[in-house]
Amino acid sequence: MLSAADILDILATGATTRIEDPARVPAFAPGDKVVTRTLSPLTHTRLPRYCRGKRGVVVKVHGLYALPDVRAIGDEETREYCYAVRFDMRELWGPQGAATDSLTIDLWDSYLLPAPVEVTP
Amino acid sequence: MAGQHDDHDHDDHSHGDHSHEGHDHDHFHRIHSEEVDALLMSIADIEISARVKALEELLTQKGLVDPSALDAVVDLYENQIGPKNGARVIARAWADPVYKAWLLADPNAAIADLGFAGAQGENMVALENTADVHNVVVCTLCSCYPWPVLGLPPVWYKSMPYRTRIVRDPRSVLAEFGTVLPDSTEIRVWDSNSEVRYLVVPRRPEGTEGLDEAALAALVSRDSMIGVTEALSPEPA
């Protein structure tokens, strides 16, 4: 059982699953266009439905973090790069989304694919 | 270990509110921070506090939780850690351009320099509001929030109406908070769904040139650091 001193120590210190691993290079860099996968796991995910199968742009590389999808079912070891990915509101909500506005969400490697090259007919 | 969870592992507490969603939904066409807080508290108080009390008694009886540890946590977040911490960070950033650049480039270090760190603040990102860009933060999956600088989240931040509407129609939701932005302002909504925690750096209000950091900090509201409002304007002299 945690004592008051234990819990205050934990809260003061904090904890993160983030690791540094210079040997692992992020798959994406800021400015890269990506498309989110249309995953529908029966277990936990941090890829909300509203941004599945959508085109966005990486705006920041956060670092290597635990992948919540597998951590939720017992895998404490796996780390993936997590990125801030920005979507135009119209990409998420169609023509009724605001053209000026955007939504940025943190997404892991497993959720992302490089955007296909757009071919104009 | 306990500190290593982030809030999403406790998705259940948002789901626990599901019983309220259907029948209360109509009340929430307008979101206003204080009204909604009061309303949600009045609805949630009876049921939630009874459940919390029952859980606390059970955990204590089974010897799993030390009541003095619970008291220590409540005291920490009720009396010691709260948005006054974040306000000091923002006031320093307004007063000192070098500090502001540091806060934007290395927020963990800049925030720790003022003595603020710990659980739910391990991986901070600071988002600067400008004349052209207004940032606002939500956690659509539950209630993730930067505790060391803002304390625990307000009830409306955890409510389904805020979480669902801010990502779909931020301009209207901000207007309901009294924040009416020019049409040309780009609104950036940040869905805080990872271990990263976001702190909005509101714009420094006009007419604050002569103020010291303590006076500046008094203008930095909790809501302005979530991004649903601007910082307060100084009282006319």
mmCIF file of C-alpha atoms in Angstrom, chain B residues 72-216:
data_model
loop_
_atom_site.group_PDB
_atom_site.id
_atom_site.type_symbol
_atom_site.label_atom_id
_atom_site.label_comp_id
_atom_site.label_asym_id
_atom_site.label_seq_id
_atom_site.Cartn_x
_atom_site.Cartn_y
_atom_site.Cartn_z
ATOM 1 C CA ALA B 72 -2.340 14.169 0.673
ATOM 2 C CA VAL B 73 -3.265 13.929 -3.018
ATOM 3 C CA VAL B 74 -6.429 15.979 -2.551
ATOM 4 C CA ASP B 75 -4.495 18.624 -0.648
ATOM 5 C CA LEU B 76 -1.798 18.700 -3.317
ATOM 6 C CA TYR B 77 -4.200 19.445 -6.164
ATOM 7 C CA GLU B 78 -6.675 21.554 -4.203
ATOM 8 C CA ASN B 79 -4.255 23.785 -2.362
ATOM 9 C CA GLN B 80 -0.802 23.599 -3.880
ATOM 10 C CA ILE B 81 -0.862 22.816 -7.611
ATOM 11 C CA GLY B 82 -3.157 24.765 -9.889
ATOM 12 C CA PRO B 83 -3.396 27.320 -12.682
ATOM 13 C CA LYS B 84 -1.450 29.893 -10.669
ATOM 14 C CA ASN B 85 1.619 27.839 -11.593
ATOM 15 C CA GLY B 86 0.876 28.120 -15.290
ATOM 16 C CA ALA B 87 0.112 31.817 -14.897
ATOM 17 C CA ARG B 88 3.616 32.374 -13.542
ATOM 18 C CA VAL B 89 5.062 30.594 -16.567
ATOM 19 C CA ILE B 90 3.024 32.705 -18.988
ATOM 20 C CA ALA B 91 3.783 35.962 -17.150
ATOM 21 C CA ARG B 92 7.501 35.206 -17.301
ATOM 22 C CA ALA B 93 7.196 34.462 -21.025
ATOM 23 C CA TRP B 94 5.407 37.765 -21.604
ATOM 24 C CA ALA B 95 7.982 39.688 -19.586
ATOM 25 C CA ASP B 96 11.116 38.007 -20.896
ATOM 26 C CA PRO B 97 11.522 37.196 -24.624
ATOM 27 C CA VAL B 98 14.473 34.929 -23.911
ATOM 28 C CA TYR B 99 12.381 32.880 -21.495
ATOM 29 C CA LYS B 100 9.524 32.783 -24.007
ATOM 30 C CA ALA B 101 11.813 31.418 -26.718
ATOM 31 C CA TRP B 102 13.061 28.805 -24.241
ATOM 32 C CA LEU B 103 9.497 27.876 -23.250
ATOM 33 C CA LEU B 104 8.551 27.302 -26.876
ATOM 34 C CA ALA B 105 11.750 25.399 -27.703
ATOM 35 C CA ASP B 106 12.212 23.332 -24.527
ATOM 36 C CA PRO B 107 9.074 23.632 -22.414
ATOM 37 C CA ASN B 108 9.977 20.915 -19.911
ATOM 38 C CA ALA B 109 13.177 22.719 -18.951
ATOM 39 C CA ALA B 110 11.673 26.208 -18.973
ATOM 40 C CA ILE B 111 8.718 25.148 -16.814
ATOM 41 C CA ALA B 112 10.945 23.178 -14.435
ATOM 42 C CA ASP B 113 13.090 26.297 -14.061
ATOM 43 C CA LEU B 114 10.163 27.902 -12.238
ATOM 44 C CA GLY B 115 9.817 24.817 -10.058
ATOM 45 C CA PHE B 116 6.942 23.054 -11.806
ATOM 46 C CA ALA B 117 7.248 19.417 -12.884
ATOM 47 C CA GLY B 118 5.824 15.996 -12.149
ATOM 48 C CA ALA B 119 2.982 13.706 -13.100
ATOM 49 C CA GLN B 120 1.114 14.660 -16.261
ATOM 50 C CA GLY B 121 3.720 17.259 -17.120
ATOM 51 C CA GLU B 122 6.564 14.998 -18.237
ATOM 52 C CA ASN B 123 6.324 15.865 -21.923
ATOM 53 C CA MET B 124 5.144 19.424 -22.362
ATOM 54 C CA VAL B 125 4.533 21.375 -25.551
ATOM 55 C CA ALA B 126 3.796 25.121 -25.435
ATOM 56 C CA LEU B 127 1.515 26.584 -28.131
ATOM 57 C CA GLU B 128 1.834 30.297 -28.801
ATOM 58 C CA ASN B 129 -1.262 32.271 -29.717
ATOM 59 C CA THR B 130 -0.665 35.123 -32.146
ATOM 60 C CA ALA B 131 -2.800 37.612 -34.039
ATOM 61 C CA ASP B 132 -3.151 35.013 -36.795
ATOM 62 C CA VAL B 133 -3.290 31.693 -34.942
ATOM 63 C CA HIS B 134 -5.400 30.712 -31.924
ATOM 64 C CA ASN B 135 -4.693 27.362 -30.257
ATOM 65 C CA VAL B 136 -7.183 25.442 -28.134
ATOM 66 C CA VAL B 137 -6.707 22.103 -26.389
ATOM 67 C CA VAL B 138 -9.076 19.184 -25.837
ATOM 68 C CA CYS B 139 -8.763 15.530 -24.927
ATOM 69 C CA THR B 140 -11.470 13.806 -26.967
ATOM 70 C CA LEU B 141 -10.696 10.388 -25.501
ATOM 71 C CA CYS B 142 -10.898 11.391 -21.829
ATOM 72 C CA SER B 143 -9.467 14.329 -19.861
ATOM 73 C CA CYS B 144 -5.677 14.617 -20.370
ATOM 74 C CA TYR B 145 -4.420 17.882 -18.948
ATOM 75 C CA PRO B 146 -1.064 19.331 -17.805
ATOM 76 C CA TRP B 147 -1.385 18.958 -14.026
ATOM 77 C CA PRO B 148 1.828 20.634 -12.828
ATOM 78 C CA VAL B 149 0.920 23.927 -14.512
ATOM 79 C CA LEU B 150 -2.898 23.850 -14.497
ATOM 80 C CA GLY B 151 -3.886 21.481 -11.687
ATOM 81 C CA LEU B 152 -6.831 19.164 -12.350
ATOM 82 C CA PRO B 153 -9.177 19.850 -15.263
ATOM 83 C CA PRO B 154 -12.479 21.692 -14.859
ATOM 84 C CA VAL B 155 -15.654 19.649 -15.218
ATOM 85 C CA TRP B 156 -16.592 21.166 -18.583
ATOM 86 C CA TYR B 157 -13.220 20.105 -20.029
ATOM 87 C CA LYS B 158 -14.168 16.502 -19.275
ATOM 88 C CA SER B 159 -17.740 16.871 -20.554
ATOM 89 C CA MET B 160 -18.867 15.135 -23.729
ATOM 90 C CA PRO B 161 -20.305 18.328 -25.258
ATOM 91 C CA TYR B 162 -16.949 20.126 -25.072
ATOM 92 C CA ARG B 163 -14.991 17.112 -26.270
ATOM 93 C CA THR B 164 -17.248 16.411 -29.227
ATOM 94 C CA ARG B 165 -18.005 19.953 -30.362
ATOM 95 C CA ILE B 166 -14.614 21.674 -30.094
ATOM 96 C CA VAL B 167 -13.110 19.380 -32.739
ATOM 97 C CA ARG B 168 -16.023 19.846 -35.131
ATOM 98 C CA ASP B 169 -16.896 23.535 -34.714
ATOM 99 C CA PRO B 170 -14.301 25.306 -32.593
ATOM 100 C CA ARG B 171 -15.289 28.797 -33.671
ATOM 101 C CA SER B 172 -18.810 28.440 -32.286
ATOM 102 C CA VAL B 173 -17.643 26.817 -29.074
ATOM 103 C CA LEU B 174 -15.070 29.572 -28.505
ATOM 104 C CA ALA B 175 -17.764 32.189 -29.127
ATOM 105 C CA GLU B 176 -19.848 30.534 -26.402
ATOM 106 C CA PHE B 177 -16.906 31.095 -24.059
ATOM 107 C CA GLY B 178 -16.996 34.759 -25.092
ATOM 108 C CA THR B 179 -14.044 34.405 -27.439
ATOM 109 C CA VAL B 180 -15.079 35.843 -30.768
ATOM 110 C CA LEU B 181 -12.185 35.665 -33.193
ATOM 111 C CA PRO B 182 -11.838 37.402 -36.548
ATOM 112 C CA ASP B 183 -12.848 35.161 -39.455
ATOM 113 C CA SER B 184 -9.282 35.311 -40.690
ATOM 114 C CA THR B 185 -7.819 33.839 -37.494
ATOM 115 C CA GLU B 186 -6.735 30.233 -37.953
ATOM 116 C CA ILE B 187 -8.024 28.103 -35.116
ATOM 117 C CA ARG B 188 -5.821 25.148 -34.305
ATOM 118 C CA VAL B 189 -7.487 22.514 -32.157
ATOM 119 C CA TRP B 190 -5.079 20.114 -30.435
ATOM 120 C CA ASP B 191 -6.480 16.714 -29.439
ATOM 121 C CA SER B 192 -4.325 15.697 -26.493
ATOM 122 C CA ASN B 193 -4.455 11.924 -26.939
ATOM 123 C CA SER B 194 -0.868 10.896 -26.115
ATOM 124 C CA GLU B 195 1.550 11.383 -23.209
ATOM 125 C CA VAL B 196 2.301 14.878 -24.520
ATOM 126 C CA ARG B 197 0.620 17.699 -22.597
ATOM 127 C CA TYR B 198 -0.196 21.041 -24.183
ATOM 128 C CA LEU B 199 -0.076 24.500 -22.617
ATOM 129 C CA VAL B 200 -1.438 27.466 -24.555
ATOM 130 C CA VAL B 201 0.548 30.697 -24.294
ATOM 131 C CA PRO B 202 -2.176 33.328 -24.628
ATOM 132 C CA ARG B 203 -1.479 36.679 -26.256
ATOM 133 C CA ARG B 204 -0.288 39.408 -23.920
ATOM 134 C CA PRO B 205 -3.154 41.878 -23.501
ATOM 135 C CA GLU B 206 -2.751 45.440 -24.654
ATOM 136 C CA GLY B 207 -2.146 48.094 -22.024
ATOM 137 C CA THR B 208 0.094 45.888 -19.895
ATOM 138 C CA GLU B 209 3.437 47.458 -20.774
ATOM 139 C CA GLY B 210 4.163 48.782 -17.283
ATOM 140 C CA LEU B 211 3.065 45.711 -15.333
ATOM 141 C CA ASP B 212 5.433 43.501 -13.399
ATOM 142 C CA GLU B 213 5.287 39.708 -13.547
ATOM 143 C CA ALA B 214 2.979 39.362 -10.550
ATOM 144 C CA ALA B 215 0.486 41.786 -12.085
ATOM 145 C CA LEU B 216 0.767 40.032 -15.443
#
